[in-house]
PDB file of C-alpha atoms in Angstrom:
ATOM      1  CA  GLY A   1      94.863  78.790  84.987  1.00 54.00           C
ATOM      2  CA  ALA A   2      92.529  81.837  84.312  1.00 81.00           C
ATOM      3  CA  GLY A   3      94.784  84.798  84.805  1.00 93.00           C
ATOM      4  CA  VAL A   4      97.262  86.214  82.293  1.00 96.00           C
ATOM      5  CA  SER A   5     100.218  83.979  82.105  1.00 96.00           C
ATOM      6  CA  GLN A   6     103.516  85.412  80.809  1.00 97.00           C
ATOM      7  CA  SER A   7     107.040  83.533  79.254  1.00 97.00           C
ATOM      8  CA  PRO A   8     109.750  83.194  80.220  1.00 97.00           C
ATOM      9  CA  SER A   9     109.448  84.436  83.468  1.00 96.00           C
ATOM     10  CA  ASN A  10     113.196  85.361  83.891  1.00 97.00           C
ATOM     11  CA  LYS A  11     115.019  86.160  80.451  1.00 98.00           C
ATOM     12  CA  VAL A  12     119.077  86.657  80.655  1.00 98.00           C
ATOM     13  CA  THR A  13     120.490  88.406  77.268  1.00 98.00           C
ATOM     14  CA  GLU A  14     123.579  89.754  75.985  1.00 97.00           C
ATOM     15  CA  LYS A  15     123.861  92.941  74.669  1.00 97.00           C
ATOM     16  CA  GLY A  16     122.564  93.259  70.771  1.00 97.00           C
ATOM     17  CA  LYS A  17     121.062  90.417  71.226  1.00 98.00           C
ATOM     18  CA  ASP A  18     116.861  90.258  70.059  1.00 98.00           C
ATOM     19  CA  VAL A  19     114.468  88.998  72.747  1.00 98.00           C
ATOM     20  CA  GLU A  20     110.557  88.067  72.131  1.00 98.00           C
ATOM     21  CA  LEU A  21     108.521  87.722  75.253  1.00 98.00           C
ATOM     22  CA  ARG A  22     105.122  86.464  75.002  1.00 98.00           C
ATOM     23  CA  CYS A  23     101.887  87.247  76.706  1.00 98.00           C
ATOM     24  CA  ASP A  24      98.664  84.920  76.774  1.00 96.00           C
ATOM     25  CA  PRO A  25      95.366  87.404  78.106  1.00 95.00           C
ATOM     26  CA  ILE A  26      92.620  86.199  79.979  1.00 93.00           C
ATOM     27  CA  SER A  27      90.483  84.251  77.358  1.00 91.00           C
ATOM     28  CA  GLY A  28      87.820  86.227  75.894  1.00 88.00           C
ATOM     29  CA  HIS A  29      89.616  89.741  76.813  1.00 91.00           C
ATOM     30  CA  THR A  30      90.102  92.136  73.778  1.00 90.00           C
ATOM     31  CA  ALA A  31      92.158  94.633  74.877  1.00 93.00           C
ATOM     32  CA  LEU A  32      96.116  93.937  75.676  1.00 96.00           C
ATOM     33  CA  TYR A  33      98.531  95.621  77.154  1.00 96.00           C
ATOM     34  CA  TRP A  34     102.566  95.986  77.931  1.00 98.00           C
ATOM     35  CA  TYR A  35     104.094  97.854  80.541  1.00 97.00           C
ATOM     36  CA  ARG A  36     107.961  97.957  81.743  1.00 97.00           C
ATOM     37  CA  GLN A  37     109.082  98.521  85.066  1.00 96.00           C
ATOM     38  CA  SER A  38     112.556  99.614  85.700  1.00 92.00           C
ATOM     39  CA  LEU A  39     114.093  99.743  89.063  1.00 80.00           C
ATOM     40  CA  GLY A  40     113.176 102.394  91.280  1.00 68.00           C
ATOM     41  CA  GLN A  41     111.411 103.460  88.128  1.00 71.00           C
ATOM     42  CA  GLY A  42     106.806 103.286  88.262  1.00 81.00           C
ATOM     43  CA  LEU A  43     105.301 101.353  85.826  1.00 92.00           C
ATOM     44  CA  GLU A  44     105.012 103.040  82.292  1.00 94.00           C
ATOM     45  CA  PHE A  45     103.111 102.187  79.367  1.00 95.00           C
ATOM     46  CA  LEU A  46     104.356 100.816  76.240  1.00 97.00           C
ATOM     47  CA  ILE A  47     101.805  99.605  73.396  1.00 96.00           C
ATOM     48  CA  TYR A  48      98.427  98.320  73.563  1.00 93.00           C
ATOM     49  CA  PHE A  49      96.038  96.508  71.308  1.00 94.00           C
ATOM     50  CA  GLN A  50      92.527  96.523  70.949  1.00 90.00           C
ATOM     51  CA  GLY A  51      90.359  94.152  69.377  1.00 85.00           C
ATOM     52  CA  ASN A  52      90.804  94.816  65.101  1.00 85.00           C
ATOM     53  CA  SER A  53      91.895  98.577  65.746  1.00 88.00           C
ATOM     54  CA  ALA A  54      95.221 100.007  64.862  1.00 90.00           C
ATOM     55  CA  PRO A  55      97.498  99.601  68.033  1.00 92.00           C
ATOM     56  CA  ASP A  56      98.489 102.581  70.258  1.00 93.00           C
ATOM     57  CA  LYS A  57     102.072 102.559  70.157  1.00 94.00           C
ATOM     58  CA  SER A  58     102.907 105.715  71.501  1.00 93.00           C
ATOM     59  CA  GLY A  59     104.829 104.543  74.627  1.00 94.00           C
ATOM     60  CA  LEU A  60     107.486 102.501  72.690  1.00 96.00           C
ATOM     61  CA  PRO A  61     110.973 103.951  73.556  1.00 95.00           C
ATOM     62  CA  SER A  62     112.523 103.381  70.726  1.00 95.00           C
ATOM     63  CA  ASP A  63     112.175 101.740  67.214  1.00 96.00           C
ATOM     64  CA  ARG A  64     114.366  99.001  68.426  1.00 98.00           C
ATOM     65  CA  PHE A  65     110.653  97.546  70.604  1.00 98.00           C
ATOM     66  CA  SER A  66     107.788  96.356  68.758  1.00 97.00           C
ATOM     67  CA  ALA A  67     104.703  93.757  69.585  1.00 97.00           C
ATOM     68  CA  GLU A  68     102.189  91.952  67.871  1.00 95.00           C
ATOM     69  CA  ARG A  69      99.167  90.559  68.442  1.00 94.00           C
ATOM     70  CA  THR A  70      98.278  87.150  66.305  1.00 85.00           C
ATOM     71  CA  GLY A  71      94.882  86.259  66.037  1.00 82.00           C
ATOM     72  CA  GLY A  72      93.201  88.684  68.428  1.00 78.00           C
ATOM     73  CA  SER A  73      95.224  86.994  71.390  1.00 90.00           C
ATOM     74  CA  VAL A  74      98.620  85.777  72.251  1.00 95.00           C
ATOM     75  CA  SER A  75     100.736  88.664  71.864  1.00 97.00           C
ATOM     76  CA  THR A  76     104.636  88.935  71.529  1.00 97.00           C
ATOM     77  CA  LEU A  77     106.721  91.918  72.338  1.00 98.00           C
ATOM     78  CA  THR A  78     110.037  91.604  70.422  1.00 98.00           C
ATOM     79  CA  ILE A  79     113.271  94.175  71.833  1.00 98.00           C
ATOM     80  CA  GLN A  80     115.879  93.815  69.346  1.00 98.00           C
ATOM     81  CA  ARG A  81     119.675  94.672  69.809  1.00 98.00           C
ATOM     82  CA  THR A  82     119.230  94.467  73.378  1.00 98.00           C
ATOM     83  CA  GLN A  83     120.988  97.412  75.545  1.00 97.00           C
ATOM     84  CA  GLN A  84     121.668  97.477  79.185  1.00 96.00           C
ATOM     85  CA  GLU A  85     119.490  99.823  79.914  1.00 94.00           C
ATOM     86  CA  ASP A  86     116.408  97.676  78.345  1.00 96.00           C
ATOM     87  CA  SER A  87     117.076  95.449  81.553  1.00 97.00           C
ATOM     88  CA  ALA A  88     113.208  95.721  83.481  1.00 97.00           C
ATOM     89  CA  VAL A  89     110.278  93.732  84.408  1.00 97.00           C
ATOM     90  CA  TYR A  90     107.880  93.841  81.267  1.00 98.00           C
ATOM     91  CA  LEU A  91     104.201  93.494  82.275  1.00 98.00           C
ATOM     92  CA  CYS A  92     101.122  92.493  80.565  1.00 98.00           C
ATOM     93  CA  ALA A  93      97.821  93.289  81.176  1.00 97.00           C
ATOM     94  CA  SER A  94      94.228  92.615  79.318  1.00 95.00           C
ATOM     95  CA  SER A  95      91.154  93.998  79.672  1.00 92.00           C
ATOM     96  CA  SER A  96      87.284  93.168  78.674  1.00 89.00           C
ATOM     97  CA  ARG A  97      84.645  95.410  78.424  1.00 82.00           C
ATOM     98  CA  LEU A  98      82.174  92.748  79.893  1.00 77.00           C
ATOM     99  CA  ALA A  99      84.233  92.062  82.949  1.00 71.00           C
ATOM    100  CA  GLY A 100      83.963  95.688  84.239  1.00 76.00           C
ATOM    101  CA  GLY A 101      86.769  97.615  81.796  1.00 82.00           C
ATOM    102  CA  GLU A 102      89.411  97.150  84.425  1.00 88.00           C
ATOM    103  CA  GLN A 103      92.949  95.642  83.811  1.00 93.00           C
ATOM    104  CA  PHE A 104      94.291  92.464  84.820  1.00 93.00           C
ATOM    105  CA  PHE A 105      97.873  92.076  84.953  1.00 96.00           C
ATOM    106  CA  GLY A 106     100.220  89.096  84.322  1.00 97.00           C
ATOM    107  CA  PRO A 107     103.411  88.153  86.521  1.00 96.00           C
ATOM    108  CA  GLY A 108     105.522  89.554  84.382  1.00 97.00           C
ATOM    109  CA  THR A 109     109.047  88.714  82.851  1.00 98.00           C
ATOM    110  CA  ARG A 110     112.403  89.845  84.133  1.00 97.00           C
ATOM    111  CA  LEU A 111     114.893  90.942  81.429  1.00 97.00           C
ATOM    112  CA  THR A 112     118.419  91.301  82.048  1.00 97.00           C
ATOM    113  CA  VAL A 113     120.675  92.430  79.473  1.00 97.00           C
ATOM    114  CA  LEU A 114     124.561  91.816  80.412  1.00 96.00           C
TER     115      LEU A 114
ATOM    116  CA  GLY B   1     103.139 114.110  79.977  1.00 49.00           C
ATOM    117  CA  GLN B   2     101.118 114.148  82.665  1.00 56.00           C
ATOM    118  CA  GLN B   3     102.247 113.132  86.416  1.00 75.00           C
ATOM    119  CA  LEU B   4     100.773 111.605  88.633  1.00 90.00           C
ATOM    120  CA  ASN B   5     102.508 112.423  92.525  1.00 93.00           C
ATOM    121  CA  GLN B   6     102.205 109.777  95.037  1.00 95.00           C
ATOM    122  CA  SER B   7     103.177 110.099  98.664  1.00 95.00           C
ATOM    123  CA  PRO B   8     104.453 108.766 100.876  1.00 96.00           C
ATOM    124  CA  GLN B   9     107.317 106.777  99.083  1.00 94.00           C
ATOM    125  CA  SER B  10     107.646 104.270 102.075  1.00 95.00           C
ATOM    126  CA  MET B  11     106.128 103.764 105.002  1.00 96.00           C
ATOM    127  CA  PHE B  12     107.500 101.499 108.055  1.00 96.00           C
ATOM    128  CA  ILE B  13     104.338 100.982 110.511  1.00 95.00           C
ATOM    129  CA  GLN B  14     103.020  98.541 113.258  1.00 96.00           C
ATOM    130  CA  GLU B  15     100.970  95.518 112.850  1.00 97.00           C
ATOM    131  CA  GLY B  16      97.404  96.584 114.075  1.00 97.00           C
ATOM    132  CA  GLU B  17      98.145 100.815 112.762  1.00 97.00           C
ATOM    133  CA  ASP B  18      95.808 102.292 110.064  1.00 97.00           C
ATOM    134  CA  VAL B  19      97.603 103.720 107.051  1.00 96.00           C
ATOM    135  CA  SER B  20      97.024 106.199 104.598  1.00 97.00           C
ATOM    136  CA  MET B  21      98.497 107.242 101.182  1.00 97.00           C
ATOM    137  CA  ASN B  22      97.301 109.691  98.569  1.00 96.00           C
ATOM    138  CA  CYS B  23      98.071 110.748  95.070  1.00 96.00           C
ATOM    139  CA  THR B  24      97.319 114.294  93.031  1.00 94.00           C
ATOM    140  CA  SER B  25      97.366 115.009  89.538  1.00 92.00           C
ATOM    141  CA  SER B  26      97.954 117.996  87.776  1.00 89.00           C
ATOM    142  CA  SER B  27      94.974 117.437  85.201  1.00 87.00           C
ATOM    143  CA  ILE B  28      91.449 116.347  85.783  1.00 85.00           C
ATOM    144  CA  PHE B  29      90.285 113.008  84.954  1.00 80.00           C
ATOM    145  CA  ASN B  30      87.778 110.025  85.084  1.00 84.00           C
ATOM    146  CA  THR B  31      89.444 107.307  86.628  1.00 89.00           C
ATOM    147  CA  TRP B  32      91.165 106.338  89.363  1.00 91.00           C
ATOM    148  CA  LEU B  33      92.676 102.765  90.347  1.00 94.00           C
ATOM    149  CA  TRP B  34      94.106 101.645  93.224  1.00 96.00           C
ATOM    150  CA  TYR B  35      96.907  98.420  92.595  1.00 96.00           C
ATOM    151  CA  LYS B  36      98.957  96.462  94.849  1.00 97.00           C
ATOM    152  CA  GLN B  37     102.191  94.617  93.873  1.00 96.00           C
ATOM    153  CA  ASP B  38     103.852  92.085  95.597  1.00 95.00           C
ATOM    154  CA  PRO B  39     107.288  90.950  95.009  1.00 89.00           C
ATOM    155  CA  GLY B  40     107.927  88.651  91.361  1.00 89.00           C
ATOM    156  CA  GLU B  41     104.047  89.502  90.767  1.00 93.00           C
ATOM    157  CA  GLY B  42     102.113  91.820  88.904  1.00 95.00           C
ATOM    158  CA  PRO B  43      99.726  94.191  90.285  1.00 96.00           C
ATOM    159  CA  VAL B  44      96.382  93.624  91.417  1.00 95.00           C
ATOM    160  CA  LEU B  45      93.617  96.094  91.252  1.00 94.00           C
ATOM    161  CA  LEU B  46      92.392  96.879  94.772  1.00 96.00           C
ATOM    162  CA  ILE B  47      89.609  99.425  94.356  1.00 95.00           C
ATOM    163  CA  ALA B  48      88.349 101.553  91.131  1.00 93.00           C
ATOM    164  CA  LEU B  49      86.547 104.701  91.171  1.00 93.00           C
ATOM    165  CA  TYR B  50      84.286 106.386  88.771  1.00 90.00           C
ATOM    166  CA  LYS B  51      82.973 109.422  90.156  1.00 90.00           C
ATOM    167  CA  ALA B  52      84.223 112.853  91.915  1.00 91.00           C
ATOM    168  CA  GLY B  53      83.479 111.971  95.699  1.00 93.00           C
ATOM    169  CA  GLU B  54      83.205 108.469  95.242  1.00 93.00           C
ATOM    170  CA  LEU B  55      83.861 106.651  98.411  1.00 95.00           C
ATOM    171  CA  THR B  56      84.342 102.837  98.308  1.00 95.00           C
ATOM    172  CA  SER B  57      85.574  99.867 100.508  1.00 95.00           C
ATOM    173  CA  ASN B  58      87.109  96.878 100.100  1.00 93.00           C
ATOM    174  CA  GLY B  59      87.268  95.169 103.570  1.00 95.00           C
ATOM    175  CA  ARG B  60      89.909  97.103 105.485  1.00 97.00           C
ATOM    176  CA  LEU B  61      90.591  99.090 102.679  1.00 97.00           C
ATOM    177  CA  THR B  62      88.560 102.774 101.872  1.00 97.00           C
ATOM    178  CA  ALA B  63      89.310 104.820  98.787  1.00 97.00           C
ATOM    179  CA  GLN B  64      87.940 108.118  97.659  1.00 96.00           C
ATOM    180  CA  PHE B  65      87.977 110.074  94.262  1.00 94.00           C
ATOM    181  CA  GLY B  66      88.404 113.366  95.202  1.00 92.00           C
ATOM    182  CA  ILE B  67      85.840 116.125  94.606  1.00 91.00           C
ATOM    183  CA  THR B  68      88.558 118.319  92.280  1.00 89.00           C
ATOM    184  CA  ARG B  69      88.893 114.715  90.447  1.00 88.00           C
ATOM    185  CA  LYS B  70      92.819 115.643  90.764  1.00 90.00           C
ATOM    186  CA  ASP B  71      93.054 113.494  93.689  1.00 93.00           C
ATOM    187  CA  SER B  72      92.681 110.254  95.566  1.00 95.00           C
ATOM    188  CA  PHE B  73      93.612 108.738  98.906  1.00 96.00           C
ATOM    189  CA  LEU B  74      94.090 104.841  99.981  1.00 97.00           C
ATOM    190  CA  ASN B  75      93.263 103.647 103.930  1.00 97.00           C
ATOM    191  CA  ILE B  76      94.075 100.762 105.086  1.00 97.00           C
ATOM    192  CA  SER B  77      92.871  99.555 108.690  1.00 97.00           C
ATOM    193  CA  ALA B  78      93.994  97.724 111.002  1.00 97.00           C
ATOM    194  CA  SER B  79      97.021  96.508 109.242  1.00 97.00           C
ATOM    195  CA  ILE B  80      98.312  92.989 109.196  1.00 96.00           C
ATOM    196  CA  PRO B  81     101.671  91.794 107.819  1.00 95.00           C
ATOM    197  CA  SER B  82     100.400  90.410 104.297  1.00 95.00           C
ATOM    198  CA  ASP B  83      99.737  93.942 103.632  1.00 96.00           C
ATOM    199  CA  VAL B  84     103.365  94.541 102.859  1.00 96.00           C
ATOM    200  CA  GLY B  85     103.938  95.409  99.237  1.00 96.00           C
ATOM    201  CA  ILE B  86     103.764  98.471  96.832  1.00 96.00           C
ATOM    202  CA  TYR B  87     100.763  99.870  96.848  1.00 97.00           C
ATOM    203  CA  PHE B  88     100.039 102.324  93.132  1.00 96.00           C
ATOM    204  CA  CYS B  89      97.986 104.567  92.137  1.00 96.00           C
ATOM    205  CA  ALA B  90      96.796 104.990  88.491  1.00 94.00           C
ATOM    206  CA  ARG B  91      94.529 106.626  86.125  1.00 91.00           C
ATOM    207  CA  ARG B  92      93.287 105.182  82.859  1.00 85.00           C
ATOM    208  CA  GLU B  93      93.088 107.272  79.935  1.00 77.00           C
ATOM    209  CA  GLY B  94      89.417 108.279  78.113  1.00 70.00           C
ATOM    210  CA  THR B  95      87.705 105.360  77.276  1.00 65.00           C
ATOM    211  CA  SER B  96      87.128 101.697  78.554  1.00 68.00           C
ATOM    212  CA  TYR B  97      90.276 100.827  76.933  1.00 74.00           C
ATOM    213  CA  GLY B  98      92.945 103.869  77.689  1.00 83.00           C
ATOM    214  CA  LYS B  99      96.329 103.098  78.682  1.00 89.00           C
ATOM    215  CA  LEU B 100      97.148 103.672  82.608  1.00 92.00           C
ATOM    216  CA  THR B 101      99.406 106.040  84.143  1.00 92.00           C
ATOM    217  CA  PHE B 102     100.881 104.967  87.520  1.00 94.00           C
ATOM    218  CA  GLY B 103     102.029 107.137  90.163  1.00 94.00           C
ATOM    219  CA  GLN B 104     105.432 106.020  91.965  1.00 93.00           C
ATOM    220  CA  GLY B 105     104.298 103.677  94.483  1.00 94.00           C
ATOM    221  CA  THR B 106     104.143 103.420  98.427  1.00 96.00           C
ATOM    222  CA  ILE B 107     106.124 100.734  99.924  1.00 95.00           C
ATOM    223  CA  LEU B 108     104.724  99.503 102.481  1.00 97.00           C
ATOM    224  CA  THR B 109     106.380  97.709 105.521  1.00 96.00           C
ATOM    225  CA  VAL B 110     104.254  96.308 108.180  1.00 96.00           C
ATOM    226  CA  HIS B 111     106.092  95.104 111.758  1.00 92.00           C
ATOM    227  CA  PRO B 112     104.355  92.372 113.716  1.00 88.00           C
TER     228      PRO B 112
END
């Protein structure tokens, strides 16, 4: 498909385990973003990558959270030593100046920490 | 951080009615965006506004960027059942690749 894809769609894990969430942006989009949507909360920014620039990590809630973007395309969000408060939907978005600059979102990964 | 205040939090309306929701900000910025989120899906961009006073339509949707650059509204005319969902306003920081800050969302329910 032509949209942003994320995997897995659902992830259930035990407290203390590490998890990896994957995002495949729209082909050719140079910017990639991660957001978190907790129950009853709006969407909050976590991190974004733009080209070869240093990522903006200002939204990461703790040092247990990290993200990488390999080859300017696929990104992985890693949460170490998960806590119950990490339970949320993690959304990825991508954008391109050539496509108007606005962000297109994937369907999200629903993370449940038991 | 800078906050967006979105209201109302929820709306229950009859099919065919018009709907209005709005967002206000404590600071000036250059881009207002309106997104809709269906259950189990990511937000979908409805309308983007780039200039103070700009009024933009997308089918039955109309949105305006306030003159003061601190507010925006979204109107939906002649609502239909598929309008059900959560509507978010958002602002983008600075550049074309800036991160988004979202309002709290408006949950819309449409009764047939």
